[in-house]
PDB file of C-alpha atoms in Angstrom:
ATOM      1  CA  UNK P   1     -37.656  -2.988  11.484  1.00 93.00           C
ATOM      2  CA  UNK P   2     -34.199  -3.378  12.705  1.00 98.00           C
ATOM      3  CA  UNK P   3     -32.571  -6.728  11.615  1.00 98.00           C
ATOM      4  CA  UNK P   4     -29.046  -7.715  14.026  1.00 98.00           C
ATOM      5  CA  UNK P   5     -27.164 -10.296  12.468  1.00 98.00           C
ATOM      6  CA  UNK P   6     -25.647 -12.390  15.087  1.00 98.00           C
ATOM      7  CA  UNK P   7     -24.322 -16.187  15.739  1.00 98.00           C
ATOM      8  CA  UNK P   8     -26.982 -18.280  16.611  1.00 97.00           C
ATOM      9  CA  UNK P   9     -24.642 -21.389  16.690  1.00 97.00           C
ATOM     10  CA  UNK P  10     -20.834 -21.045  17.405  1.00 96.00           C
ATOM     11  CA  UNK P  11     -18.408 -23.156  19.282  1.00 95.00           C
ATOM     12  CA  UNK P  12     -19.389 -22.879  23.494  1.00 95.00           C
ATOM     13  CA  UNK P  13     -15.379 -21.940  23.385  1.00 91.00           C
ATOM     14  CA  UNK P  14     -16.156 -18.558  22.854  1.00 94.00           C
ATOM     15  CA  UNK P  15     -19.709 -18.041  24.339  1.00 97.00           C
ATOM     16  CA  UNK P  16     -19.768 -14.729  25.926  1.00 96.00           C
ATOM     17  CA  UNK P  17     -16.885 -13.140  23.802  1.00 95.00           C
ATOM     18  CA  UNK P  18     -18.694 -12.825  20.242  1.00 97.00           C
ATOM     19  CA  UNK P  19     -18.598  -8.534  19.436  1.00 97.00           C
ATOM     20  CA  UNK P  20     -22.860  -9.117  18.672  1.00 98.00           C
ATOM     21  CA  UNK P  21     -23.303  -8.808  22.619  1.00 98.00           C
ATOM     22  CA  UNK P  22     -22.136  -5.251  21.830  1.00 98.00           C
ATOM     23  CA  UNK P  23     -24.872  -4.367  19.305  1.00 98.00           C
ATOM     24  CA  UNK P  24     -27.554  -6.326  21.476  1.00 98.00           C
ATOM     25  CA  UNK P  25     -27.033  -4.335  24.325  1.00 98.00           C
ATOM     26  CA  UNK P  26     -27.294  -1.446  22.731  1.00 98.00           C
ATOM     27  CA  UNK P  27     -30.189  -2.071  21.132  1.00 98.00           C
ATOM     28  CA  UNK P  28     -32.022  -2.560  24.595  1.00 98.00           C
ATOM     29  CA  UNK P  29     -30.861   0.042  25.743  1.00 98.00           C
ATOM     30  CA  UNK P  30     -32.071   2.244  23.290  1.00 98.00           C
ATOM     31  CA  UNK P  31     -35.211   0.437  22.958  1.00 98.00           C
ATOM     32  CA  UNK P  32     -35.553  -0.115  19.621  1.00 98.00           C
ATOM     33  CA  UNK P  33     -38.110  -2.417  17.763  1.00 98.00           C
ATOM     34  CA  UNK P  34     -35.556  -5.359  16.240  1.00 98.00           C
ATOM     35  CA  UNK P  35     -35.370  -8.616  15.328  1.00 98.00           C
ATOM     36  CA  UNK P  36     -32.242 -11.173  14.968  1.00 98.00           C
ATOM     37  CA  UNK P  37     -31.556 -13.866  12.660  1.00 98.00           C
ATOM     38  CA  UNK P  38     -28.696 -16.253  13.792  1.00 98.00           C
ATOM     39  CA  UNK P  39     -26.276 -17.882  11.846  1.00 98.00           C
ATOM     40  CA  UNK P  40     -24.652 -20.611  12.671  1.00 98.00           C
ATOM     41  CA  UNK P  41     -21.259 -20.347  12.212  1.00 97.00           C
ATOM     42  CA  UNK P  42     -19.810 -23.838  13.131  1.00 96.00           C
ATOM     43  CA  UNK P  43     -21.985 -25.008   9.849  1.00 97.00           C
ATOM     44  CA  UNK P  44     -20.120 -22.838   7.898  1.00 97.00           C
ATOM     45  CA  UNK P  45     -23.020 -20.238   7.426  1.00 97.00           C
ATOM     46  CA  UNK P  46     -21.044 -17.459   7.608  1.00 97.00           C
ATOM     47  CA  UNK P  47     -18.454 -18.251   4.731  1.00 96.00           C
ATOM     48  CA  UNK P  48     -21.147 -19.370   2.772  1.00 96.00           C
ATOM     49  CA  UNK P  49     -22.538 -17.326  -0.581  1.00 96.00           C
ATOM     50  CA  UNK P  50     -25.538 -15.592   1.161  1.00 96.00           C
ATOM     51  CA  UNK P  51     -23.653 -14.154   3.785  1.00 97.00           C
ATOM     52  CA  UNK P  52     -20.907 -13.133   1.973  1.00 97.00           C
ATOM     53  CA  UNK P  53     -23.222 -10.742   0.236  1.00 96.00           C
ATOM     54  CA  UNK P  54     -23.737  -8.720   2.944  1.00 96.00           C
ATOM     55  CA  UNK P  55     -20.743  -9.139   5.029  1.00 97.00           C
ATOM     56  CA  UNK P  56     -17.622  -7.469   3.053  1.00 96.00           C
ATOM     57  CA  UNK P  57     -15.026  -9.330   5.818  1.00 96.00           C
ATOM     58  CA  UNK P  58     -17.442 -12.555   6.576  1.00 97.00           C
ATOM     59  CA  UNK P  59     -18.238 -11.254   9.851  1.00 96.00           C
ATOM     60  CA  UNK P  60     -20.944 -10.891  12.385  1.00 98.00           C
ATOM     61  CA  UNK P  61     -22.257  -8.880  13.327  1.00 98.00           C
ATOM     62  CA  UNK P  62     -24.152  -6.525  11.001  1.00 98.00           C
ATOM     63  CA  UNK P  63     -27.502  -4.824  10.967  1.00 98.00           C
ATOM     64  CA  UNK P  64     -30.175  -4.216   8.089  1.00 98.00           C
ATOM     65  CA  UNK P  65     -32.152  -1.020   9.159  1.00 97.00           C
ATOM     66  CA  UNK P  66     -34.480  -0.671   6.223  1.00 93.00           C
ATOM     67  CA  UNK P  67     -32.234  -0.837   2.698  1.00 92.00           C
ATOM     68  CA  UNK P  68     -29.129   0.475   5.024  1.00 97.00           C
ATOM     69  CA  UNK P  69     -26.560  -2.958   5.644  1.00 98.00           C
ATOM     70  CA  UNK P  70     -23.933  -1.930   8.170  1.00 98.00           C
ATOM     71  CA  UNK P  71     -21.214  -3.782   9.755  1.00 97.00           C
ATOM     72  CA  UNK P  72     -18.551  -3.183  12.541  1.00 96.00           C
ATOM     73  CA  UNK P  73     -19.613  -2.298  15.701  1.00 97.00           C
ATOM     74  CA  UNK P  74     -18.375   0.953  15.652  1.00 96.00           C
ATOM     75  CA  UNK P  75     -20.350   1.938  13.090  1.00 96.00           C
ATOM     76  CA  UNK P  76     -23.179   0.383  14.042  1.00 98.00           C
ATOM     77  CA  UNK P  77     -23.711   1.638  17.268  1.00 97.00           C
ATOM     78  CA  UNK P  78     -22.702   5.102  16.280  1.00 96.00           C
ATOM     79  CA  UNK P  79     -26.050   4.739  13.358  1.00 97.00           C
ATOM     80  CA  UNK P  80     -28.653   3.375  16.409  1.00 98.00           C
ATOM     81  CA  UNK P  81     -27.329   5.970  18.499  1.00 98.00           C
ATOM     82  CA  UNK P  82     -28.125   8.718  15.594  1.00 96.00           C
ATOM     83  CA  UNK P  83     -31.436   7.393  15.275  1.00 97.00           C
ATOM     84  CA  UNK P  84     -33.022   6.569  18.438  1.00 97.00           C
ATOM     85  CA  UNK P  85     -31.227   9.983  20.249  1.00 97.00           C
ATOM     86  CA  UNK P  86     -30.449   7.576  22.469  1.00 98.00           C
ATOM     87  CA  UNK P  87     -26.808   7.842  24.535  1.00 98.00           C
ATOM     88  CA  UNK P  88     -24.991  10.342  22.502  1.00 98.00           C
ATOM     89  CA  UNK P  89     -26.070  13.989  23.774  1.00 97.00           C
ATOM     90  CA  UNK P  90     -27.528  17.202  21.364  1.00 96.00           C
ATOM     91  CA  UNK P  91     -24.712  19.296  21.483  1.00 96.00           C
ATOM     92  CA  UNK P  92     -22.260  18.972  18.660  1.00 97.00           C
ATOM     93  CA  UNK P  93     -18.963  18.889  21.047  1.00 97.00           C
ATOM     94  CA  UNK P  94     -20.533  15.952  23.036  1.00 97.00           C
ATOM     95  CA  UNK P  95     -21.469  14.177  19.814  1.00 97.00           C
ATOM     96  CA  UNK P  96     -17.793  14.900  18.520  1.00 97.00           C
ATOM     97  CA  UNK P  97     -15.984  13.634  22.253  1.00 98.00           C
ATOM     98  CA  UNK P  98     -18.798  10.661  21.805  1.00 97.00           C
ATOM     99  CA  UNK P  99     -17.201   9.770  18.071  1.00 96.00           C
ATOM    100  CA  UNK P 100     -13.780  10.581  19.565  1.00 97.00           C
ATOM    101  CA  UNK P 101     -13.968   7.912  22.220  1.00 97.00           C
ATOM    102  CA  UNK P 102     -15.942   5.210  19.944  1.00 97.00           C
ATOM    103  CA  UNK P 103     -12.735   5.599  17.956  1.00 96.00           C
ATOM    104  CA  UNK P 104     -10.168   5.385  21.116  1.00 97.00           C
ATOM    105  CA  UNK P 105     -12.266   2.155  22.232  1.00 96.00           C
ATOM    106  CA  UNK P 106     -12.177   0.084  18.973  1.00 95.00           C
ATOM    107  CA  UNK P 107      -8.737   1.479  18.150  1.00 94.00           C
ATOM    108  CA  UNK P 108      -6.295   2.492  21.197  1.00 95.00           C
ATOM    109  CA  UNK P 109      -7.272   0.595  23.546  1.00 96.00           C
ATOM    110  CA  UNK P 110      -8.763  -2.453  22.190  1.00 95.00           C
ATOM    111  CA  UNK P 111      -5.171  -2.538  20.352  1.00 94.00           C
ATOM    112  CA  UNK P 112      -3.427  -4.476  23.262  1.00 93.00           C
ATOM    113  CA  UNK P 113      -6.718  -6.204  24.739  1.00 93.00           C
ATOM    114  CA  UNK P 114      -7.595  -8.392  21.857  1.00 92.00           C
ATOM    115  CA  UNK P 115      -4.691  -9.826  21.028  1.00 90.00           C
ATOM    116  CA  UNK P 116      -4.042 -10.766  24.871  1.00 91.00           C
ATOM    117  CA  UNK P 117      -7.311 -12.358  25.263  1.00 91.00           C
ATOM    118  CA  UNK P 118      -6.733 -14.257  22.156  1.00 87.00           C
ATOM    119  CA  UNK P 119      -3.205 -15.447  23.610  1.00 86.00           C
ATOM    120  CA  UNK P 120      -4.293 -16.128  26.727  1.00 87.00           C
ATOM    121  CA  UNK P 121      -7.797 -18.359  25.111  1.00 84.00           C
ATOM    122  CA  UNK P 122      -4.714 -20.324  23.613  1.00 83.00           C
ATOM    123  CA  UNK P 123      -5.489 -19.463  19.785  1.00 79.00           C
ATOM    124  CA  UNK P 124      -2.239 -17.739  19.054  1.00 74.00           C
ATOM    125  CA  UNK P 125       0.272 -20.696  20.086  1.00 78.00           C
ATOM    126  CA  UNK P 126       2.875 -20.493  22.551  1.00 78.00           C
ATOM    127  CA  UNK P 127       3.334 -17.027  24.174  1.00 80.00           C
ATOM    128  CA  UNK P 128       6.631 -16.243  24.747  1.00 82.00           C
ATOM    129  CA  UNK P 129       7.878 -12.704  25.046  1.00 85.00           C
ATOM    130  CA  UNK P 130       4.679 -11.287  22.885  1.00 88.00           C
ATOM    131  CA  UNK P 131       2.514 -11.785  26.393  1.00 87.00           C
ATOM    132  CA  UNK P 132       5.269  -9.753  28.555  1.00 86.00           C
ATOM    133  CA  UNK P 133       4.912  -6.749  25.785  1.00 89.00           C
ATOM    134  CA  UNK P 134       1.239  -6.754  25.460  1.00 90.00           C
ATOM    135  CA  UNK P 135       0.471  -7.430  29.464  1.00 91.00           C
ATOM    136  CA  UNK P 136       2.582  -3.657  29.458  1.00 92.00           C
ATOM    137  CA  UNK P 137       0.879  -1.729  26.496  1.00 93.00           C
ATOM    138  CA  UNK P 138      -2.223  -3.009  28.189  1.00 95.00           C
ATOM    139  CA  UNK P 139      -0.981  -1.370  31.908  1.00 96.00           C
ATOM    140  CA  UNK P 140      -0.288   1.673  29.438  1.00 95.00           C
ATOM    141  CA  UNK P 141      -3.727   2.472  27.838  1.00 97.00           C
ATOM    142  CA  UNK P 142      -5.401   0.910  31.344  1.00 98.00           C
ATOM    143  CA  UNK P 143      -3.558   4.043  32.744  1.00 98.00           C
ATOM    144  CA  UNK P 144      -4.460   6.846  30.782  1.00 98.00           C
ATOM    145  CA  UNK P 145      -8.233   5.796  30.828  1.00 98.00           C
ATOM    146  CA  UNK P 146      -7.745   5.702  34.768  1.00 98.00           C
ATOM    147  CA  UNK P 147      -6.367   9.045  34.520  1.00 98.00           C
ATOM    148  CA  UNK P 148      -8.930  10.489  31.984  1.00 98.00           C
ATOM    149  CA  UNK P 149     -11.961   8.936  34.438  1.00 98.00           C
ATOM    150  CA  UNK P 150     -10.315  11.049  37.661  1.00 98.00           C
ATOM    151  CA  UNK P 151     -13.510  12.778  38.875  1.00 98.00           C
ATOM    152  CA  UNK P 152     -15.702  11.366  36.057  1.00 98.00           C
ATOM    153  CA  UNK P 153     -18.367   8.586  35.844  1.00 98.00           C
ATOM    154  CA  UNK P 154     -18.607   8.167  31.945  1.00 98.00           C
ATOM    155  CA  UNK P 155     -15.642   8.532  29.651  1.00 98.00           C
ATOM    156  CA  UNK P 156     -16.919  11.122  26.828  1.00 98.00           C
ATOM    157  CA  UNK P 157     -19.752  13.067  28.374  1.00 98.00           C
ATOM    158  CA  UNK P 158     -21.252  13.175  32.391  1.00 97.00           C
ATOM    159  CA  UNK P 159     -23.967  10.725  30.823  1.00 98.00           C
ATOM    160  CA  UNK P 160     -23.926   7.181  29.830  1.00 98.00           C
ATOM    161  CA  UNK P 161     -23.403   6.975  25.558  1.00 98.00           C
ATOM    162  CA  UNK P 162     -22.478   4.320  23.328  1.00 98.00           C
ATOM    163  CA  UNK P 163     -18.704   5.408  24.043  1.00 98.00           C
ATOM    164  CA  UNK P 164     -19.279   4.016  27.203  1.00 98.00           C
ATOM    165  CA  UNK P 165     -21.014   0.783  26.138  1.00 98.00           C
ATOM    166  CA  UNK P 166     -18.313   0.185  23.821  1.00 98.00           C
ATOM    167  CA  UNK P 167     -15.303   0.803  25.953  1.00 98.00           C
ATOM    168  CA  UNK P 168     -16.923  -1.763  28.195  1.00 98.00           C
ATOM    169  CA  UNK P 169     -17.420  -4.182  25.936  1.00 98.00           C
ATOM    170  CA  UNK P 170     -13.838  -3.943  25.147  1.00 97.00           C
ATOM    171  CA  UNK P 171     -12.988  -3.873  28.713  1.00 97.00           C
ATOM    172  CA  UNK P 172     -14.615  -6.862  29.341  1.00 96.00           C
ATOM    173  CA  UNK P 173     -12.399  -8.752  27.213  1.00 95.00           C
ATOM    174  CA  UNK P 174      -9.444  -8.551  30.265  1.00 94.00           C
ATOM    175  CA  UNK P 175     -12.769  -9.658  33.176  1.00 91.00           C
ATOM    176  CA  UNK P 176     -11.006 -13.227  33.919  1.00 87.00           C
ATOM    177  CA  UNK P 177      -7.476 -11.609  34.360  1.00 88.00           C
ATOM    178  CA  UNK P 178      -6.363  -9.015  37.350  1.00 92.00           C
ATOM    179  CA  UNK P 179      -5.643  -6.009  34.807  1.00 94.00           C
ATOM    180  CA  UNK P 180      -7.761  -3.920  36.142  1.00 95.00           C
ATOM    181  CA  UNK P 181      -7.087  -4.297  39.680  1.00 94.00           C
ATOM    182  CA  UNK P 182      -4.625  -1.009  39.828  1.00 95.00           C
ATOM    183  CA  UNK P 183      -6.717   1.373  38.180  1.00 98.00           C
ATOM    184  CA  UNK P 184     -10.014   1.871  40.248  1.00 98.00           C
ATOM    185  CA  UNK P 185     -11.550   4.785  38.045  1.00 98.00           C
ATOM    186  CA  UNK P 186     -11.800   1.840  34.903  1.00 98.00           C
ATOM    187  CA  UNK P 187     -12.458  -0.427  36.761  1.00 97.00           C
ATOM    188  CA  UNK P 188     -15.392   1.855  38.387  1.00 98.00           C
ATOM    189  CA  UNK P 189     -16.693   2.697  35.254  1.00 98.00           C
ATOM    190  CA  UNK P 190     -16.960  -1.409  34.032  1.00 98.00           C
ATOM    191  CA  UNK P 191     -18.980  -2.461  36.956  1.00 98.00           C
ATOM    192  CA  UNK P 192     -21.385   0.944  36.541  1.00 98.00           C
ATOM    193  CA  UNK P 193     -21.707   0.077  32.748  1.00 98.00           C
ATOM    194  CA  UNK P 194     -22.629  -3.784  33.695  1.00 98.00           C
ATOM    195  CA  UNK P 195     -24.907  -3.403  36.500  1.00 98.00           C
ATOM    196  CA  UNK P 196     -27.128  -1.702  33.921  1.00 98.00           C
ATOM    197  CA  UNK P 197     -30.761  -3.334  33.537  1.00 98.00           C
ATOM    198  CA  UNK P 198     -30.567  -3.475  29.648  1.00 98.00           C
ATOM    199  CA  UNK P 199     -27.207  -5.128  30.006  1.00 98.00           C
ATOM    200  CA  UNK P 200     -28.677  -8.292  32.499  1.00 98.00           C
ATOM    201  CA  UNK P 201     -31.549  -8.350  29.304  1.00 98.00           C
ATOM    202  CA  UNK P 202     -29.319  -8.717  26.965  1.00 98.00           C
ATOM    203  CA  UNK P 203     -26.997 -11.537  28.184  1.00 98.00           C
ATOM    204  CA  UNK P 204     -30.092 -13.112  29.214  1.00 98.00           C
ATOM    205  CA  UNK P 205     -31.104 -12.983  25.737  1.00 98.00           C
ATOM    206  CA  UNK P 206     -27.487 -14.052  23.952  1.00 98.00           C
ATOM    207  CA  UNK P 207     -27.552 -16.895  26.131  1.00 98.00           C
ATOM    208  CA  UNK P 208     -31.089 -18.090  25.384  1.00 98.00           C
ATOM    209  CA  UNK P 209     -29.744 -17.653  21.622  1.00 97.00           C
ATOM    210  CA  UNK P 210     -27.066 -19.868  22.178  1.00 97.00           C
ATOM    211  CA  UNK P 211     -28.939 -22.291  23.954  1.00 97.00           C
ATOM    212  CA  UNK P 212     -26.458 -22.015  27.057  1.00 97.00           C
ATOM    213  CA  UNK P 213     -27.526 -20.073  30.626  1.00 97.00           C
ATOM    214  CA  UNK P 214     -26.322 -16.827  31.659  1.00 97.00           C
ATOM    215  CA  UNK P 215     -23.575 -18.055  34.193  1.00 96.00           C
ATOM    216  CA  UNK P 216     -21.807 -19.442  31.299  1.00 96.00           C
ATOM    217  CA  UNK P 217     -21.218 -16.224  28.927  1.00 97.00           C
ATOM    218  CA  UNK P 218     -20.660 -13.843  32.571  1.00 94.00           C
TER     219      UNK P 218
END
């Protein structure tokens, strides 16, 4: 049995943004046996000793898959993907673009993306010129994916893989802003990866964890 470590109590500020949606979702859509055990983080759960064992950064979230702990999503998804054959394909090139685009998600373009949305959330202070640089590296990376996706529906193989989930989890950071508005091949492949069935299951689950509704973490 597949444990997922994820908040089961954090501040409604950030309902909908927490990185366990990403490991939820792929769990349904791999359709693996799991369970989760929450932690409530505005208790202080997830400084405390017993999480601190498992965590190496104090983070959620992580999974337990027998006597294997993992964290970052990343490599988490990349392990459920190995061992449900479940989006990532046979053939050892696709496996290698699948790792190569797992990387550009977390690293390249989540680079810009992150620190925006935290700016922008108000949890970096005031602004200033820092917003005017990363509003352009943003454009930047937005670009290249747009140009990567010409004539393509997924970005790493012609079928839906964790590369995909991932880069639209990231994505999804920039979904209250107009960033993607100029770039219709990203913005294509966000609303394909979202109107998924496993992705409506697993909001509808987060939110039921959270003890919020679904309209609030959209």
């Amino acid at each position: 049995m597949i444990t997922l470590h994820a908040l089961g109590r954090v501040h409604p500020f950030v309902h909908g943004e927490t990185r366990d949606l990403r490991v939820q979702w792929a769990l349904e859509e791999m359709g693996l046996t799991y369970e989760v055990r929450g932690w409530d983080h505005t208790a202080g759960e997830t400084t405390g000793l017993e999480f601190s064992a498992i965590s190496p950064f104090n983070q959620l979230p992580l999974i337990e898959d027998d006597r294997l702990v993992l964290t970052e999503t990343g490599a988490i998804l990349h392990h459920l993907a190995e061992k449900s054959g479940r989006l990532i394909p046979d053939d050892a090139e696709g496996r290698a673009h699948v790792r190569q685009w797992v990387f550009a998600a977390l690293a390249t373009v989540e680079g810009p993306i992150q620190p925006l949305k935290l700016m922008d959330m108000g949890a970096m202070g005031n602004p200033g010129e820092t917003r005017k640089f990363l509003v352009s590296w943003t454009h930047r990376v937005l670009g290249n994916l747009n140009r990567r996706l010409e004539g393509r529906d997924w970005i790493a193989t012609g079928d839906f893989t964790v590369a995909d989930l991932l880069l639209a989890s990231v994505l999804r950071q920039i979904r209250h802003d107009d960033l993607m508005a100029g770039y219709p091949n990203v913005a294509a492949l966000y609303a394909r990866a979202h109107a998924r069935p496993a992705w409506r299951r697993t909001l509808e689950l987060y939110a039921e964890r959270l003890g919020t509704t679904v309209d609030k973490v959209e």
